[in-house]
């Protein structure tokens, strides 16, 4: 309970800090709208040339799938790896290990809190623009859609934080983790459906997206498709599997890093 109270205090503090600097929010919103808008306009023309549907998928469904990807990215979960690297290189991680909150959990909370303000307003503004210019889809009239959205938001957040925290902890043994971080980040972008909607994936790439942890960390983009209801349990199970497996790996790497820090003195 104590860690939960501390976590809520951190999130509240970070929210107030973001409110005090509205320029950052404006920049985040404009970047999200620009990136997402360009991609959606591109596919609007592609779908128009193809008669309105590709692989039995309408433009509206594909657009909402990509929108969910870009909205989720405003949480900037990938930055938790950079945060850990900075702690390792500056030596501040040594002092943070003795604090009442677990270090990894602390970094989870901080990264989520840093992105929550931009995420909230991106959902509100971006969602309004999507309904205005793209229109809604039938799935949005069902309560199950919003239940799936909340579940996927939670699971994708946890899995994303775990993946990038593992990458960040490699700073204990690697002088520069940027190449590794770039590979993981780009894999998630491709398999998550950032610039190519999931429905348009070739069969092999689609299978890799479903069964890999990188694609699983972006399953939130799948909930707009017709087959989501049939695949719901399968995808949820896959995400939980990867969360448990990679969570255990993160724990082992962290314990080894903690031991190395204790033995070597930083």
mmCIF file of N, CA, C and O in Angstrom, residues 53-99:
data_model
loop_
_atom_site.group_PDB
_atom_site.id
_atom_site.type_symbol
_atom_site.label_atom_id
_atom_site.label_comp_id
_atom_site.label_asym_id
_atom_site.label_seq_id
_atom_site.Cartn_x
_atom_site.Cartn_y
_atom_site.Cartn_z
ATOM 1 N N UNK A 53 -11.782 -0.683 -49.895
ATOM 2 C CA UNK A 53 -11.416 -1.776 -48.991
ATOM 3 C C UNK A 53 -10.184 -2.511 -49.522
ATOM 4 O O UNK A 53 -10.012 -2.651 -50.730
ATOM 5 N N UNK A 54 -9.350 -2.976 -48.585
ATOM 6 C CA UNK A 54 -8.181 -3.798 -48.904
ATOM 7 C C UNK A 54 -8.161 -4.960 -47.916
ATOM 8 O O UNK A 54 -8.221 -4.747 -46.699
ATOM 9 N N UNK A 55 -8.085 -6.171 -48.423
ATOM 10 C CA UNK A 55 -8.121 -7.373 -47.563
ATOM 11 C C UNK A 55 -9.347 -7.373 -46.642
ATOM 12 O O UNK A 55 -9.248 -7.694 -45.448
ATOM 13 N N UNK A 56 -10.478 -6.970 -47.212
ATOM 14 C CA UNK A 56 -11.751 -6.912 -46.464
ATOM 15 C C UNK A 56 -11.696 -5.937 -45.289
ATOM 16 O O UNK A 56 -12.465 -6.057 -44.327
ATOM 17 N N UNK A 57 -10.803 -4.979 -45.355
ATOM 18 C CA UNK A 57 -10.666 -3.971 -44.302
ATOM 19 C C UNK A 57 -10.966 -2.599 -44.881
ATOM 20 O O UNK A 57 -10.419 -2.233 -45.926
ATOM 21 N N UNK A 58 -11.823 -1.855 -44.219
ATOM 22 C CA UNK A 58 -12.176 -0.518 -44.690
ATOM 23 C C UNK A 58 -11.123 0.492 -44.255
ATOM 24 O O UNK A 58 -10.330 0.245 -43.336
ATOM 25 N N UNK A 59 -11.133 1.640 -44.909
ATOM 26 C CA UNK A 59 -10.195 2.705 -44.557
ATOM 27 C C UNK A 59 -10.402 3.161 -43.124
ATOM 28 O O UNK A 59 -9.426 3.420 -42.387
ATOM 29 N N UNK A 60 -11.653 3.269 -42.679
ATOM 30 C CA UNK A 60 -11.923 3.741 -41.319
ATOM 31 C C UNK A 60 -11.288 2.838 -40.268
ATOM 32 O O UNK A 60 -10.693 3.315 -39.295
ATOM 33 N N UNK A 61 -11.399 1.531 -40.482
ATOM 34 C CA UNK A 61 -10.824 0.575 -39.524
ATOM 35 C C UNK A 61 -9.301 0.695 -39.502
ATOM 36 O O UNK A 61 -8.681 0.743 -38.433
ATOM 37 N N UNK A 62 -8.677 0.747 -40.668
ATOM 38 C CA UNK A 62 -7.220 0.875 -40.749
ATOM 39 C C UNK A 62 -6.748 2.182 -40.120
ATOM 40 O O UNK A 62 -5.728 2.221 -39.420
ATOM 41 N N UNK A 63 -7.504 3.259 -40.360
ATOM 42 C CA UNK A 63 -7.129 4.563 -39.808
ATOM 43 C C UNK A 63 -7.194 4.559 -38.285
ATOM 44 O O UNK A 63 -6.290 5.085 -37.611
ATOM 45 N N UNK A 64 -8.237 3.961 -37.725
ATOM 46 C CA UNK A 64 -8.350 3.909 -36.268
ATOM 47 C C UNK A 64 -7.267 3.035 -35.652
ATOM 48 O O UNK A 64 -6.769 3.304 -34.555
ATOM 49 N N UNK A 65 -6.881 1.981 -36.354
ATOM 50 C CA UNK A 65 -5.806 1.121 -35.867
ATOM 51 C C UNK A 65 -4.498 1.904 -35.758
ATOM 52 O O UNK A 65 -3.806 1.843 -34.729
ATOM 53 N N UNK A 66 -4.170 2.651 -36.806
ATOM 54 C CA UNK A 66 -2.948 3.451 -36.778
ATOM 55 C C UNK A 66 -3.049 4.581 -35.763
ATOM 56 O O UNK A 66 -2.064 4.929 -35.091
ATOM 57 N N UNK A 67 -4.241 5.143 -35.622
ATOM 58 C CA UNK A 67 -4.437 6.204 -34.638
ATOM 59 C C UNK A 67 -4.162 5.693 -33.226
ATOM 60 O O UNK A 67 -3.500 6.373 -32.426
ATOM 61 N N UNK A 68 -4.639 4.492 -32.917
ATOM 62 C CA UNK A 68 -4.394 3.920 -31.591
ATOM 63 C C UNK A 68 -2.903 3.710 -31.349
ATOM 64 O O UNK A 68 -2.418 3.879 -30.229
ATOM 65 N N UNK A 69 -2.181 3.333 -32.395
ATOM 66 C CA UNK A 69 -0.726 3.185 -32.248
ATOM 67 C C UNK A 69 -0.099 4.524 -31.873
ATOM 68 O O UNK A 69 0.684 4.609 -30.918
ATOM 69 N N UNK A 70 -0.395 5.574 -32.630
ATOM 70 C CA UNK A 70 0.238 6.869 -32.391
ATOM 71 C C UNK A 70 -0.202 7.468 -31.052
ATOM 72 O O UNK A 70 0.604 8.126 -30.380
ATOM 73 N N UNK A 71 -1.439 7.234 -30.670
ATOM 74 C CA UNK A 71 -1.903 7.716 -29.375
ATOM 75 C C UNK A 71 -1.142 7.020 -28.250
ATOM 76 O O UNK A 71 -0.688 7.652 -27.290
ATOM 77 N N UNK A 72 -1.002 5.703 -28.374
ATOM 78 C CA UNK A 72 -0.294 4.950 -27.338
ATOM 79 C C UNK A 72 1.165 5.394 -27.246
ATOM 80 O O UNK A 72 1.753 5.410 -26.161
ATOM 81 N N UNK A 73 1.753 5.780 -28.360
ATOM 82 C CA UNK A 73 3.145 6.215 -28.364
ATOM 83 C C UNK A 73 3.372 7.514 -27.600
ATOM 84 O O UNK A 73 4.494 7.818 -27.210
ATOM 85 N N UNK A 74 2.301 8.298 -27.375
ATOM 86 C CA UNK A 74 2.472 9.548 -26.634
ATOM 87 C C UNK A 74 2.831 9.297 -25.171
ATOM 88 O O UNK A 74 3.278 10.213 -24.478
ATOM 89 N N UNK A 75 2.650 8.072 -24.698
ATOM 90 C CA UNK A 75 3.119 7.729 -23.347
ATOM 91 C C UNK A 75 4.644 7.647 -23.299
ATOM 92 O O UNK A 75 5.230 7.684 -22.212
ATOM 93 N N UNK A 76 5.265 7.494 -24.464
ATOM 94 C CA UNK A 76 6.727 7.461 -24.588
ATOM 95 C C UNK A 76 7.361 6.432 -23.648
ATOM 96 O O UNK A 76 8.335 6.717 -22.941
ATOM 97 N N UNK A 77 6.816 5.245 -23.644
ATOM 98 C CA UNK A 77 7.334 4.194 -22.775
ATOM 99 C C UNK A 77 8.768 3.828 -23.139
ATOM 100 O O UNK A 77 9.526 3.359 -22.278
ATOM 101 N N UNK A 78 9.144 4.029 -24.395
ATOM 102 C CA UNK A 78 10.504 3.704 -24.825
ATOM 103 C C UNK A 78 11.551 4.498 -24.047
ATOM 104 O O UNK A 78 12.703 4.071 -23.925
ATOM 105 N N UNK A 79 11.162 5.646 -23.513
ATOM 106 C CA UNK A 79 12.126 6.506 -22.816
ATOM 107 C C UNK A 79 12.549 5.965 -21.456
ATOM 108 O O UNK A 79 13.494 6.472 -20.861
ATOM 109 N N UNK A 80 11.846 4.945 -20.949
ATOM 110 C CA UNK A 80 12.248 4.384 -19.667
ATOM 111 C C UNK A 80 13.639 3.776 -19.777
ATOM 112 O O UNK A 80 14.418 3.789 -18.804
ATOM 113 N N UNK A 81 13.991 3.250 -20.948
ATOM 114 C CA UNK A 81 15.329 2.710 -21.157
ATOM 115 C C UNK A 81 16.387 3.789 -21.066
ATOM 116 O O UNK A 81 17.432 3.609 -20.429
ATOM 117 N N UNK A 82 16.126 4.945 -21.694
ATOM 118 C CA UNK A 82 17.063 6.064 -21.635
ATOM 119 C C UNK A 82 17.208 6.576 -20.199
ATOM 120 O O UNK A 82 18.302 6.972 -19.779
ATOM 121 N N UNK A 83 16.111 6.563 -19.464
ATOM 122 C CA UNK A 83 16.135 7.017 -18.082
ATOM 123 C C UNK A 83 17.055 6.132 -17.232
ATOM 124 O O UNK A 83 17.839 6.622 -16.412
ATOM 125 N N UNK A 84 16.946 4.825 -17.435
ATOM 126 C CA UNK A 84 17.795 3.884 -16.691
ATOM 127 C C UNK A 84 19.257 4.070 -17.066
ATOM 128 O O UNK A 84 20.144 4.047 -16.205
ATOM 129 N N UNK A 85 19.527 4.264 -18.358
ATOM 130 C CA UNK A 85 20.899 4.484 -18.819
ATOM 131 C C UNK A 85 21.497 5.718 -18.154
ATOM 132 O O UNK A 85 22.656 5.706 -17.699
ATOM 133 N N UNK A 86 20.726 6.789 -18.072
ATOM 134 C CA UNK A 86 21.208 8.012 -17.426
ATOM 135 C C UNK A 86 21.518 7.772 -15.954
ATOM 136 O O UNK A 86 22.510 8.289 -15.419
ATOM 137 N N UNK A 87 20.666 6.987 -15.296
ATOM 138 C CA UNK A 87 20.914 6.675 -13.886
ATOM 139 C C UNK A 87 22.204 5.882 -13.708
ATOM 140 O O UNK A 87 22.956 6.107 -12.758
ATOM 141 N N UNK A 88 22.432 4.943 -14.633
ATOM 142 C CA UNK A 88 23.640 4.113 -14.543
ATOM 143 C C UNK A 88 24.888 4.955 -14.803
ATOM 144 O O UNK A 88 25.869 4.885 -14.047
ATOM 145 N N UNK A 89 24.866 5.764 -15.843
ATOM 146 C CA UNK A 89 26.047 6.541 -16.212
ATOM 147 C C UNK A 89 26.352 7.649 -15.202
ATOM 148 O O UNK A 89 27.520 7.968 -14.961
ATOM 149 N N UNK A 90 25.302 8.221 -14.625
ATOM 150 C CA UNK A 90 25.524 9.299 -13.648
ATOM 151 C C UNK A 90 25.857 8.760 -12.255
ATOM 152 O O UNK A 90 26.360 9.491 -11.407
ATOM 153 N N UNK A 91 25.552 7.488 -12.033
ATOM 154 C CA UNK A 91 25.795 6.893 -10.716
ATOM 155 C C UNK A 91 24.650 7.088 -9.740
ATOM 156 O O UNK A 91 24.707 6.598 -8.604
ATOM 157 N N UNK A 92 23.591 7.785 -10.171
ATOM 158 C CA UNK A 92 22.471 8.051 -9.263
ATOM 159 C C UNK A 92 21.693 6.790 -8.908
ATOM 160 O O UNK A 92 20.987 6.751 -7.898
ATOM 161 N N UNK A 93 21.842 5.745 -9.735
ATOM 162 C CA UNK A 93 21.135 4.496 -9.447
ATOM 163 C C UNK A 93 21.571 3.905 -8.114
ATOM 164 O O UNK A 93 20.798 3.242 -7.429
ATOM 165 N N UNK A 94 22.820 4.168 -7.713
ATOM 166 C CA UNK A 94 23.342 3.616 -6.466
ATOM 167 C C UNK A 94 22.580 4.143 -5.255
ATOM 168 O O UNK A 94 22.301 3.403 -4.311
ATOM 169 N N UNK A 95 22.223 5.421 -5.301
ATOM 170 C CA UNK A 95 21.485 6.010 -4.191
ATOM 171 C C UNK A 95 20.005 5.644 -4.242
ATOM 172 O O UNK A 95 19.337 5.566 -3.213
ATOM 173 N N UNK A 96 19.492 5.396 -5.451
ATOM 174 C CA UNK A 96 18.077 5.079 -5.608
ATOM 175 C C UNK A 96 17.747 3.656 -5.168
ATOM 176 O O UNK A 96 16.597 3.340 -4.872
ATOM 177 N N UNK A 97 18.761 2.800 -5.113
ATOM 178 C CA UNK A 97 18.524 1.413 -4.715
ATOM 179 C C UNK A 97 18.128 1.294 -3.252
ATOM 180 O O UNK A 97 17.489 0.314 -2.862
ATOM 181 N N UNK A 98 18.511 2.273 -2.449
ATOM 182 C CA UNK A 98 18.233 2.187 -1.010
ATOM 183 C C UNK A 98 16.935 2.893 -0.626
ATOM 184 O O UNK A 98 16.578 2.943 0.550
ATOM 185 N N UNK A 99 16.231 3.442 -1.595
ATOM 186 C CA UNK A 99 14.970 4.123 -1.309
ATOM 187 C C UNK A 99 13.856 3.107 -1.064
ATOM 188 O O UNK A 99 13.971 1.947 -1.461
#
